[in-house]
């Protein structure tokens, strides 16, 4: 190992969110993703002065492609820090890869889009092996209504109805460039990509679309919700276990490789990304 130096690393991190109370570190012994990563740095004798992620996930939400920026002082260089961290991280978290990051790069602030998937198991009986990663929904869902609801989400809308009423957000407009349901075996998978997300936004969208597909709400009500309706107009928040953070993109940064789906213009990027999304979360095989 080299002598301690100040480093800025970029890490690709996967995690099973079930045992954790979300990304953000909390007081006391509450287990969080951020807290576990900081503890792993500490065990390595590295002083992590700051870490940030591309998308702060809620309690129980998973990630197959989280991007973490870490500033730390220690003897382990960025290209080796992922391997070193895995020896100290809990088994539900894995640092898949790491590389040096240029000064000033912020995975959250510099992100141009983020993508999630939500998995729904449409079967009469539950799956024990997939229970941590899917929402079991034995009731019939109208697939045509789901498709229409997903199409309504596309574009720029005021998503006030899709985030808790008590919030630190002051701006509720978000631009969604991918919104669709796809069939994957006996699962229905909702895929969504946007420039940014509000807290609980995807899970409230899921709860509302499922309610519409069960015939409990009309599609016209969804259009009204997307015009800045209050939170009370939307349905209950869907459970966390079906949600996975699957992708993030950013604009060119000197000294940092471009993300796989990068295109040269921010607006063009959002248009191009409407046609691509990772095909699956890195979790147990289905069926």
CSV table of C-alpha atoms in Angstrom, one decimal:
chain,number,residue,atom,x,y,z
A,1,UNK,CA,0.0,0.0,0.0
A,2,UNK,CA,1.1,3.6,-0.7
A,3,UNK,CA,1.4,6.3,1.9
A,4,UNK,CA,-1.9,8.0,2.9
A,5,UNK,CA,-3.1,10.5,0.4
A,6,UNK,CA,-6.3,12.4,-0.2
A,7,UNK,CA,-8.3,10.6,-2.9
A,8,UNK,CA,-11.6,11.1,-4.8
A,9,UNK,CA,-13.1,7.8,-6.0
A,10,UNK,CA,-16.2,6.8,-7.9
A,11,UNK,CA,-17.7,3.5,-6.9
A,12,UNK,CA,-20.4,1.4,-8.6
A,13,UNK,CA,-22.4,-0.1,-5.8
A,14,UNK,CA,-25.1,-2.8,-5.6
A,15,UNK,CA,-27.2,-3.4,-2.6
A,16,UNK,CA,-30.2,-5.4,-1.3
A,17,UNK,CA,-32.0,-2.7,0.6
A,18,UNK,CA,-34.2,-5.0,2.8
A,19,UNK,CA,-32.1,-4.7,6.0
A,20,UNK,CA,-31.4,-1.0,5.7
A,21,UNK,CA,-33.3,2.2,6.6
A,22,UNK,CA,-32.5,3.8,3.3
A,23,UNK,CA,-29.3,5.4,2.0
A,24,UNK,CA,-28.9,8.4,4.4
A,25,UNK,CA,-27.0,7.9,7.6
A,26,UNK,CA,-29.2,8.4,10.7
A,27,UNK,CA,-28.4,8.9,14.4
A,28,UNK,CA,-27.8,5.9,16.6
A,29,UNK,CA,-27.4,2.4,15.4
A,30,UNK,CA,-30.0,2.5,12.6
A,31,UNK,CA,-28.5,0.5,9.7
A,32,UNK,CA,-28.2,2.5,6.5
A,33,UNK,CA,-26.2,2.1,3.2
A,34,UNK,CA,-24.2,5.3,3.8
A,35,UNK,CA,-23.5,4.3,7.4
A,36,UNK,CA,-22.2,0.9,6.3
A,37,UNK,CA,-20.0,2.3,3.6
A,38,UNK,CA,-18.5,4.9,6.0
A,39,UNK,CA,-17.9,2.1,8.6
A,40,UNK,CA,-16.1,0.0,5.9
A,41,UNK,CA,-13.8,3.0,5.1
A,42,UNK,CA,-13.1,3.3,8.8
A,43,UNK,CA,-12.2,-0.4,9.1
A,44,UNK,CA,-9.7,0.1,6.3
A,45,UNK,CA,-8.0,2.9,8.1
A,46,UNK,CA,-9.3,5.4,5.6
A,47,UNK,CA,-10.8,8.7,6.7
A,48,UNK,CA,-13.8,9.3,4.4
A,49,UNK,CA,-14.4,13.0,4.7
A,50,UNK,CA,-17.5,13.0,2.4
A,51,UNK,CA,-19.5,10.5,0.3
A,52,UNK,CA,-22.5,11.1,-1.9
A,53,UNK,CA,-24.7,9.0,-4.2
A,54,UNK,CA,-26.6,9.6,-7.4
A,55,UNK,CA,-29.9,8.7,-5.9
A,56,UNK,CA,-30.8,8.5,-2.2
A,57,UNK,CA,-33.0,5.4,-2.0
A,58,UNK,CA,-35.6,4.9,0.7
A,59,UNK,CA,-35.8,2.2,3.3
A,60,UNK,CA,-36.0,-1.2,1.7
A,61,UNK,CA,-35.3,0.0,-1.8
A,62,UNK,CA,-32.6,-1.9,-3.8
A,63,UNK,CA,-29.9,-0.7,-6.2
A,64,UNK,CA,-28.1,-2.5,-9.0
A,65,UNK,CA,-26.3,0.6,-10.4
A,66,UNK,CA,-25.8,3.1,-7.6
A,67,UNK,CA,-22.9,5.5,-8.2
A,68,UNK,CA,-21.1,6.8,-5.1
A,69,UNK,CA,-18.5,9.5,-4.9
A,70,UNK,CA,-16.1,9.2,-2.0
A,71,UNK,CA,-13.5,11.7,-0.7
A,72,UNK,CA,-11.1,9.9,1.7
A,73,UNK,CA,-7.6,10.0,3.1
A,74,UNK,CA,-5.8,6.7,3.2
A,75,UNK,CA,-3.2,4.5,1.7
A,76,UNK,CA,-5.5,2.6,-0.8
A,77,UNK,CA,-5.8,4.1,-4.3
A,78,UNK,CA,-9.2,4.6,-5.9
A,79,UNK,CA,-8.8,1.8,-8.4
A,80,UNK,CA,-8.3,-0.7,-5.5
A,81,UNK,CA,-10.8,0.7,-3.0
A,82,UNK,CA,-13.8,-1.3,-4.2
A,83,UNK,CA,-12.0,-4.6,-3.6
A,84,UNK,CA,-10.8,-3.5,-0.2
A,85,UNK,CA,-14.2,-2.2,0.9
A,86,UNK,CA,-15.9,-5.5,0.1
A,87,UNK,CA,-13.9,-7.2,2.9
A,88,UNK,CA,-15.6,-5.0,5.4
A,89,UNK,CA,-19.1,-4.3,3.9
A,90,UNK,CA,-22.1,-6.4,5.0
A,91,UNK,CA,-23.0,-9.1,2.5
A,92,UNK,CA,-26.0,-7.1,1.3
A,93,UNK,CA,-23.7,-4.4,-0.1
A,94,UNK,CA,-21.1,-4.8,-2.8
A,95,UNK,CA,-18.7,-2.3,-4.3
A,96,UNK,CA,-18.6,-3.7,-7.9
A,97,UNK,CA,-16.0,-1.4,-9.3
A,98,UNK,CA,-14.1,1.8,-8.5
A,99,UNK,CA,-12.0,4.4,-10.3
A,100,UNK,CA,-10.5,7.8,-9.7
A,101,UNK,CA,-12.9,10.7,-10.0
A,102,UNK,CA,-12.0,14.3,-11.0
A,103,UNK,CA,-12.1,17.0,-8.4
A,104,UNK,CA,-15.5,18.6,-8.2
A,105,UNK,CA,-17.6,15.7,-9.6
A,106,UNK,CA,-20.8,15.1,-7.7
A,107,UNK,CA,-22.8,11.9,-8.6
A,108,UNK,CA,-26.0,13.6,-7.5
A,109,UNK,CA,-25.6,17.1,-8.7
A,110,UNK,CA,-24.0,16.2,-12.0
A,111,UNK,CA,-26.5,13.4,-12.9
A,112,UNK,CA,-28.6,14.1,-16.0
A,113,UNK,CA,-31.0,11.2,-15.6
A,114,UNK,CA,-31.8,8.3,-13.2
A,115,UNK,CA,-33.8,5.2,-13.8
A,116,UNK,CA,-35.8,2.7,-11.7
A,117,UNK,CA,-37.6,-0.5,-12.1
A,118,UNK,CA,-40.5,-1.8,-10.0
A,119,UNK,CA,-41.3,-5.5,-10.2
A,120,UNK,CA,-44.8,-6.9,-9.6
A,121,UNK,CA,-45.5,-10.6,-9.4
A,122,UNK,CA,-48.8,-11.3,-11.1
A,123,UNK,CA,-49.5,-14.8,-9.8
A,124,UNK,CA,-52.2,-16.5,-7.6
A,125,UNK,CA,-49.5,-17.5,-5.0
A,126,UNK,CA,-46.4,-15.7,-3.7
A,127,UNK,CA,-42.8,-16.6,-4.4
A,128,UNK,CA,-40.7,-17.2,-1.3
A,129,UNK,CA,-37.4,-16.7,-3.2
A,130,UNK,CA,-38.5,-13.4,-4.7
A,131,UNK,CA,-40.4,-12.0,-1.7
A,132,UNK,CA,-37.6,-9.5,-1.0
A,133,UNK,CA,-37.6,-8.1,-4.5
A,134,UNK,CA,-41.2,-8.1,-5.9
A,135,UNK,CA,-44.6,-7.0,-4.9
A,136,UNK,CA,-47.0,-10.0,-5.0
A,137,UNK,CA,-50.3,-8.9,-6.6
A,138,UNK,CA,-52.7,-11.8,-7.0
A,139,UNK,CA,-55.6,-9.7,-8.2
A,140,UNK,CA,-56.4,-9.1,-11.9
A,141,UNK,CA,-54.8,-6.0,-13.5
A,142,UNK,CA,-56.1,-4.5,-16.7
A,143,UNK,CA,-52.9,-4.4,-18.9
A,144,UNK,CA,-54.3,-1.8,-21.3
A,145,UNK,CA,-55.2,0.5,-18.5
A,146,UNK,CA,-51.7,0.1,-17.1
A,147,UNK,CA,-50.2,1.0,-20.5
A,148,UNK,CA,-52.4,4.1,-20.7
A,149,UNK,CA,-51.5,5.2,-17.2
A,150,UNK,CA,-47.8,4.8,-17.9
A,151,UNK,CA,-48.1,6.9,-21.1
A,152,UNK,CA,-49.8,9.6,-19.1
A,153,UNK,CA,-46.7,9.9,-16.8
A,154,UNK,CA,-44.4,10.8,-19.8
A,155,UNK,CA,-43.4,14.4,-20.1
A,156,UNK,CA,-43.0,17.2,-17.7
A,157,UNK,CA,-45.6,17.4,-14.9
A,158,UNK,CA,-46.2,18.7,-11.4
A,159,UNK,CA,-45.7,15.6,-9.2
A,160,UNK,CA,-47.0,17.2,-5.9
A,161,UNK,CA,-49.6,14.4,-5.6
A,162,UNK,CA,-46.8,11.8,-5.7
A,163,UNK,CA,-44.6,12.8,-2.8
A,164,UNK,CA,-45.4,13.2,1.0
A,165,UNK,CA,-47.1,16.4,1.9
A,166,UNK,CA,-44.5,17.2,4.5
A,167,UNK,CA,-41.4,17.7,2.4
A,168,UNK,CA,-38.3,19.7,2.0
A,169,UNK,CA,-39.0,20.0,-1.8
A,170,UNK,CA,-40.1,23.4,-3.1
A,171,UNK,CA,-40.1,22.6,-6.8
A,172,UNK,CA,-42.3,19.6,-7.9
A,173,UNK,CA,-41.9,19.6,-11.7
A,174,UNK,CA,-40.0,16.6,-13.1
A,175,UNK,CA,-39.5,15.4,-16.7
A,176,UNK,CA,-40.1,11.7,-17.3
A,177,UNK,CA,-38.7,10.3,-20.6
A,178,UNK,CA,-39.3,6.5,-20.0
A,179,UNK,CA,-42.6,5.3,-18.5
A,180,UNK,CA,-43.7,1.8,-19.5
A,181,UNK,CA,-44.8,-1.6,-18.3
A,182,UNK,CA,-43.0,-4.7,-19.7
A,183,UNK,CA,-43.8,-8.4,-19.1
A,184,UNK,CA,-40.9,-10.5,-17.8
A,185,UNK,CA,-42.1,-14.0,-17.3
A,186,UNK,CA,-44.8,-13.9,-14.6
A,187,UNK,CA,-43.8,-10.4,-13.6
A,188,UNK,CA,-45.0,-7.0,-14.7
A,189,UNK,CA,-42.1,-4.6,-14.5
A,190,UNK,CA,-42.5,-0.8,-14.5
A,191,UNK,CA,-39.6,1.1,-16.0
A,192,UNK,CA,-39.2,4.8,-15.5
A,193,UNK,CA,-36.4,7.3,-16.2
A,194,UNK,CA,-36.5,11.0,-15.3
A,195,UNK,CA,-34.2,13.9,-14.9
A,196,UNK,CA,-34.8,13.6,-11.1
A,197,UNK,CA,-37.3,12.1,-8.6
A,198,UNK,CA,-39.1,13.3,-5.6
A,199,UNK,CA,-39.2,11.3,-2.4
A,200,UNK,CA,-41.5,8.3,-2.7
A,201,UNK,CA,-42.4,9.4,-6.2
A,202,UNK,CA,-42.0,6.1,-8.0
A,203,UNK,CA,-43.8,4.1,-5.3
A,204,UNK,CA,-46.8,6.5,-5.2
A,205,UNK,CA,-47.0,6.3,-9.0
A,206,UNK,CA,-47.0,2.5,-8.8
A,207,UNK,CA,-49.7,2.5,-6.1
A,208,UNK,CA,-51.8,4.9,-8.1
A,209,UNK,CA,-51.4,3.0,-11.4
A,210,UNK,CA,-52.3,-0.4,-9.7
A,211,UNK,CA,-55.3,1.2,-8.2
A,212,UNK,CA,-56.5,2.4,-11.6
A,213,UNK,CA,-55.8,-1.0,-13.2
A,214,UNK,CA,-57.9,-2.6,-10.5
A,215,UNK,CA,-60.8,-0.3,-11.4
A,216,UNK,CA,-60.7,1.7,-8.2
A,217,UNK,CA,-59.8,5.0,-9.9
A,218,UNK,CA,-60.3,6.4,-13.4
A,219,UNK,CA,-57.5,7.3,-15.8
A,220,UNK,CA,-58.9,10.8,-16.0
A,221,UNK,CA,-58.1,11.2,-12.3
A,222,UNK,CA,-54.5,10.5,-13.0
A,223,UNK,CA,-54.3,13.4,-15.5
A,224,UNK,CA,-55.7,15.7,-12.8
A,225,UNK,CA,-53.1,14.4,-10.3
A,226,UNK,CA,-50.3,15.3,-12.7
A,227,UNK,CA,-51.4,18.9,-12.8
A,228,UNK,CA,-50.3,19.6,-9.2
A,229,UNK,CA,-53.1,17.9,-7.2
A,230,UNK,CA,-52.6,17.3,-3.5
A,231,UNK,CA,-51.0,14.1,-2.1
A,232,UNK,CA,-54.4,13.0,-0.9
A,233,UNK,CA,-55.7,12.6,-4.5
A,234,UNK,CA,-53.2,9.8,-5.3
A,235,UNK,CA,-53.3,6.2,-4.0
A,236,UNK,CA,-51.3,4.6,-1.2
A,237,UNK,CA,-47.5,4.3,-1.5
A,238,UNK,CA,-46.5,0.9,-2.9
A,239,UNK,CA,-44.2,-1.2,-0.7
A,240,UNK,CA,-40.5,-0.7,-1.1
A,241,UNK,CA,-39.3,-4.1,-1.9
A,242,UNK,CA,-40.3,-4.1,-5.6
A,243,UNK,CA,-38.2,-0.9,-6.4
A,244,UNK,CA,-34.6,-1.0,-7.7
A,245,UNK,CA,-32.3,1.9,-8.8
A,246,UNK,CA,-30.9,0.6,-12.1
A,247,UNK,CA,-29.1,3.4,-14.0
A,248,UNK,CA,-27.7,7.0,-13.8
A,249,UNK,CA,-26.2,9.2,-16.6
A,250,UNK,CA,-24.2,12.4,-16.5
A,251,UNK,CA,-22.7,14.9,-18.9
A,252,UNK,CA,-19.0,14.7,-19.9
A,253,UNK,CA,-16.6,15.5,-17.1
A,254,UNK,CA,-12.8,15.8,-17.8
A,255,UNK,CA,-11.0,12.7,-16.3
A,256,UNK,CA,-14.2,10.6,-16.0
A,257,UNK,CA,-15.3,7.9,-18.4
A,258,UNK,CA,-18.7,8.6,-20.1
A,259,UNK,CA,-21.6,6.5,-18.9
A,260,UNK,CA,-22.6,3.8,-21.5
A,261,UNK,CA,-25.7,5.6,-22.7
A,262,UNK,CA,-24.3,9.1,-23.0
A,263,UNK,CA,-25.2,11.3,-25.9
A,264,UNK,CA,-23.7,14.8,-26.4
A,265,UNK,CA,-26.6,17.1,-25.6
A,266,UNK,CA,-28.6,17.1,-22.4
A,267,UNK,CA,-32.0,17.5,-24.1
A,268,UNK,CA,-31.0,15.1,-26.8
A,269,UNK,CA,-29.8,12.7,-24.1
A,270,UNK,CA,-33.3,12.7,-22.5
A,271,UNK,CA,-34.9,12.1,-25.9
A,272,UNK,CA,-32.4,9.3,-26.7
A,273,UNK,CA,-32.8,7.7,-23.3
A,274,UNK,CA,-36.5,7.3,-23.9
A,275,UNK,CA,-35.6,4.2,-26.0
A,276,UNK,CA,-33.2,2.4,-23.6
A,277,UNK,CA,-33.3,1.1,-20.1
A,278,UNK,CA,-31.3,-1.7,-18.4
A,279,UNK,CA,-33.2,-5.0,-18.9
A,280,UNK,CA,-33.2,-6.2,-15.3
A,281,UNK,CA,-32.0,-5.8,-11.8
A,282,UNK,CA,-29.1,-7.9,-10.6
A,283,UNK,CA,-31.2,-10.0,-8.3
A,284,UNK,CA,-32.2,-13.7,-8.1
A,285,UNK,CA,-33.5,-15.4,-11.2
A,286,UNK,CA,-37.3,-15.4,-11.7
A,287,UNK,CA,-39.6,-18.3,-11.7
